[in-house]
C-alpha atoms as a printed R data frame, in Angstrom:
    type eleno elety resid chain resno       x       y       z
1   ATOM     1    CA   MET     A     1  -0.005  -0.003  -0.002
2   ATOM     2    CA   SER     A     2   1.356   3.430  -0.809
3   ATOM     3    CA   ASP     A     3   2.411   5.703   1.972
4   ATOM     4    CA   TRP     A     4  -0.409   8.143   1.126
5   ATOM     5    CA   PHE     A     5  -3.043   5.400   1.099
6   ATOM     6    CA   GLU     A     6  -1.705   4.011   4.376
7   ATOM     7    CA   LYS     A     7  -2.136   7.499   5.906
8   ATOM     8    CA   TRP     A     8  -5.682   7.693   4.567
9   ATOM     9    CA   HIS     A     9  -6.442   4.142   5.951
10  ATOM    10    CA   SER     A    10  -5.189   5.278   9.376
11  ATOM    11    CA   TRP     A    11  -7.230   8.486   9.149
12  ATOM    12    CA   ARG     A    12 -10.392   6.498   8.148
13  ATOM    13    CA   LYS     A    13  -9.896   4.192  11.118
14  ATOM    14    CA   GLU     A    14  -9.596   7.156  13.502
15  ATOM    15    CA   GLN     A    15 -12.803   8.669  12.043
16  ATOM    16    CA   SER     A    16 -14.783   5.434  12.227
17  ATOM    17    CA   ARG     A    17 -17.651   5.440  14.716
18  ATOM    18    CA   TYR     A    18 -20.538   3.229  13.782
19  ATOM    19    CA   PRO     A    19 -22.858   0.765  15.496
20  ATOM    20    CA   GLY     A    20 -21.559  -2.664  16.284
21  ATOM    21    CA   GLN     A    21 -17.926  -1.955  15.416
22  ATOM    22    CA   GLY     A    22 -15.875  -5.080  15.958
23  ATOM    23    CA   THR     A    23 -18.909  -7.394  16.030
24  ATOM    24    CA   PHE     A    24 -21.081  -9.029  13.398
25  ATOM    25    CA   ALA     A    25 -23.324  -5.916  13.561
26  ATOM    26    CA   GLY     A    26 -20.332  -3.966  12.376
27  ATOM    27    CA   ILE     A    27 -19.980  -6.198   9.384
28  ATOM    28    CA   VAL     A    28 -23.700  -5.763   8.652
29  ATOM    29    CA   TYR     A    29 -23.353  -1.969   8.999
30  ATOM    30    CA   CYS     A    30 -20.415  -1.833   6.537
31  ATOM    31    CA   ALA     A    31 -22.249  -4.137   4.088
32  ATOM    32    CA   LEU     A    32 -25.327  -1.862   4.147
33  ATOM    33    CA   GLY     A    33 -23.064   1.134   3.759
34  ATOM    34    CA   LEU     A    34 -22.029  -0.305   0.417
35  ATOM    35    CA   GLY     A    35 -25.378   0.802  -0.789
36  ATOM    36    CA   GLU     A    36 -23.381   4.016  -1.504
37  ATOM    37    CA   ALA     A    37 -22.586   2.301  -4.718
38  ATOM    38    CA   GLY     A    38 -26.228   3.134  -5.682
39  ATOM    39    CA   GLU     A    39 -25.462   6.806  -5.318
40  ATOM    40    CA   LEU     A    40 -22.508   6.348  -7.682
41  ATOM    41    CA   ILE     A    41 -24.752   4.588 -10.140
42  ATOM    42    CA   GLY     A    42 -27.223   7.438  -9.877
43  ATOM    43    CA   GLU     A    43 -24.524   9.971 -10.839
44  ATOM    44    CA   VAL     A    44 -23.608   7.904 -13.942
45  ATOM    45    CA   LYS     A    45 -27.320   7.557 -14.788
46  ATOM    46    CA   LYS     A    46 -27.734  11.306 -14.548
47  ATOM    47    CA   ALA     A    47 -24.733  11.799 -16.889
48  ATOM    48    CA   TRP     A    48 -26.397   9.443 -19.381
49  ATOM    49    CA   ARG     A    49 -29.886  10.895 -18.969
50  ATOM    50    CA   ASP     A    50 -29.278  14.554 -18.333
51  ATOM    51    CA   ASP     A    51 -25.891  15.180 -19.877
52  ATOM    52    CA   ARG     A    52 -26.346  12.957 -22.960
53  ATOM    53    CA   GLY     A    53 -23.536  10.652 -21.908
54  ATOM    54    CA   SER     A    54 -21.061  13.376 -21.269
55  ATOM    55    CA   ILE     A    55 -19.134  13.552 -17.999
56  ATOM    56    CA   SER     A    56 -18.714  17.171 -17.001
57  ATOM    57    CA   ASP     A    57 -16.171  18.327 -14.514
58  ATOM    58    CA   GLU     A    58 -18.994  18.859 -11.968
59  ATOM    59    CA   ARG     A    59 -20.318  15.331 -12.542
60  ATOM    60    CA   THR     A    60 -16.804  13.976 -12.255
61  ATOM    61    CA   GLU     A    61 -16.483  15.576  -8.902
62  ATOM    62    CA   LYS     A    62 -19.768  14.068  -7.721
63  ATOM    63    CA   ILE     A    63 -18.675  10.704  -8.856
64  ATOM    64    CA   ILE     A    64 -15.321  11.009  -7.093
65  ATOM    65    CA   LEU     A    65 -17.198  11.846  -3.920
66  ATOM    66    CA   GLU     A    66 -19.431   8.809  -4.213
67  ATOM    67    CA   LEU     A    67 -16.433   6.606  -5.018
68  ATOM    68    CA   GLY     A    68 -14.880   7.890  -1.804
69  ATOM    69    CA   ASP     A    69 -17.946   6.780   0.137
70  ATOM    70    CA   VAL     A    70 -17.727   3.332  -1.372
71  ATOM    71    CA   LEU     A    71 -14.027   3.148  -0.575
72  ATOM    72    CA   TRP     A    72 -14.654   4.127   2.987
73  ATOM    73    CA   TYR     A    73 -17.133   1.238   3.469
74  ATOM    74    CA   VAL     A    74 -14.876  -1.234   1.609
75  ATOM    75    CA   ASP     A    75 -11.923  -0.351   3.801
76  ATOM    76    CA   ALA     A    76 -14.066  -0.529   6.961
77  ATOM    77    CA   MET     A    77 -15.385  -3.899   5.896
78  ATOM    78    CA   CYS     A    78 -11.832  -5.145   5.451
79  ATOM    79    CA   GLU     A    79 -11.055  -3.958   8.985
80  ATOM    80    CA   GLU     A    80 -14.178  -5.744  10.283
81  ATOM    81    CA   LEU     A    81 -13.044  -8.986   8.591
82  ATOM    82    CA   ASN     A    82  -9.421  -8.451   9.655
83  ATOM    83    CA   VAL     A    83  -8.146  -8.512   6.115
84  ATOM    84    CA   SER     A    84  -6.228  -5.911   4.148
85  ATOM    85    CA   LEU     A    85  -7.431  -4.209   0.988
86  ATOM    86    CA   GLU     A    86  -4.298  -5.708  -0.582
87  ATOM    87    CA   GLU     A    87  -5.556  -9.204   0.326
88  ATOM    88    CA   VAL     A    88  -8.884  -8.437  -1.270
89  ATOM    89    CA   ALA     A    89  -7.290  -7.097  -4.459
90  ATOM    90    CA   THR     A    90  -5.002 -10.126  -4.670
91  ATOM    91    CA   ALA     A    91  -7.918 -12.535  -4.242
92  ATOM    92    CA   ASN     A    92  -9.883 -10.666  -6.875
93  ATOM    93    CA   ARG     A    93  -7.042 -10.758  -9.353
94  ATOM    94    CA   LYS     A    94  -6.675 -14.529  -8.808
95  ATOM    95    CA   LYS     A    95 -10.382 -15.042  -9.355
96  ATOM    96    CA   ILE     A    96 -10.359 -13.014 -12.559
97  ATOM    97    CA   GLU     A    97  -7.239 -14.778 -13.901
98  ATOM    98    CA   ALA     A    98  -8.816 -18.128 -13.049
99  ATOM    99    CA   ARG     A    99 -12.031 -17.172 -14.839
100 ATOM   100    CA   LYS     A   100 -10.007 -16.082 -17.908
101 ATOM   101    CA   ALA     A   101  -8.073 -19.337 -17.903
102 ATOM   102    CA   HIS     A   102 -11.314 -21.291 -17.687
103 ATOM   103    CA   GLU     A   103 -12.862 -19.419 -20.493
104 ATOM   104    CA   ARG     A   104  -9.905 -20.112 -22.760
105 ATOM   105    CA   SER     A   105  -9.957 -23.791 -22.005
106 ATOM   106    CA   ILE     A   106 -13.630 -23.979 -22.900
107 ATOM   107    CA   GLY     A   107 -13.339 -22.260 -26.254
């Protein structure tokens, strides 16, 4: 993890105050918080609907803010599960690479 991101992660941990932190309820809270992805989807939808598929600087800023909210909950969920974001990214990469290998072997 980059030094900057490590500092952000530490800052996020210091700011975190939510129900059930450190228990199963904390996991549930973080999972529900990932509903923020819906806000992100809403901004993309508005770009498509209202801005005719163009992403203005203002819309980009709104999307960045929503991505930040999603990132906050992903990082908090990692903490609740006692895994690092790096572990999640590595597992995801392995899953995608295995999927690609399987698709090649089918066709």
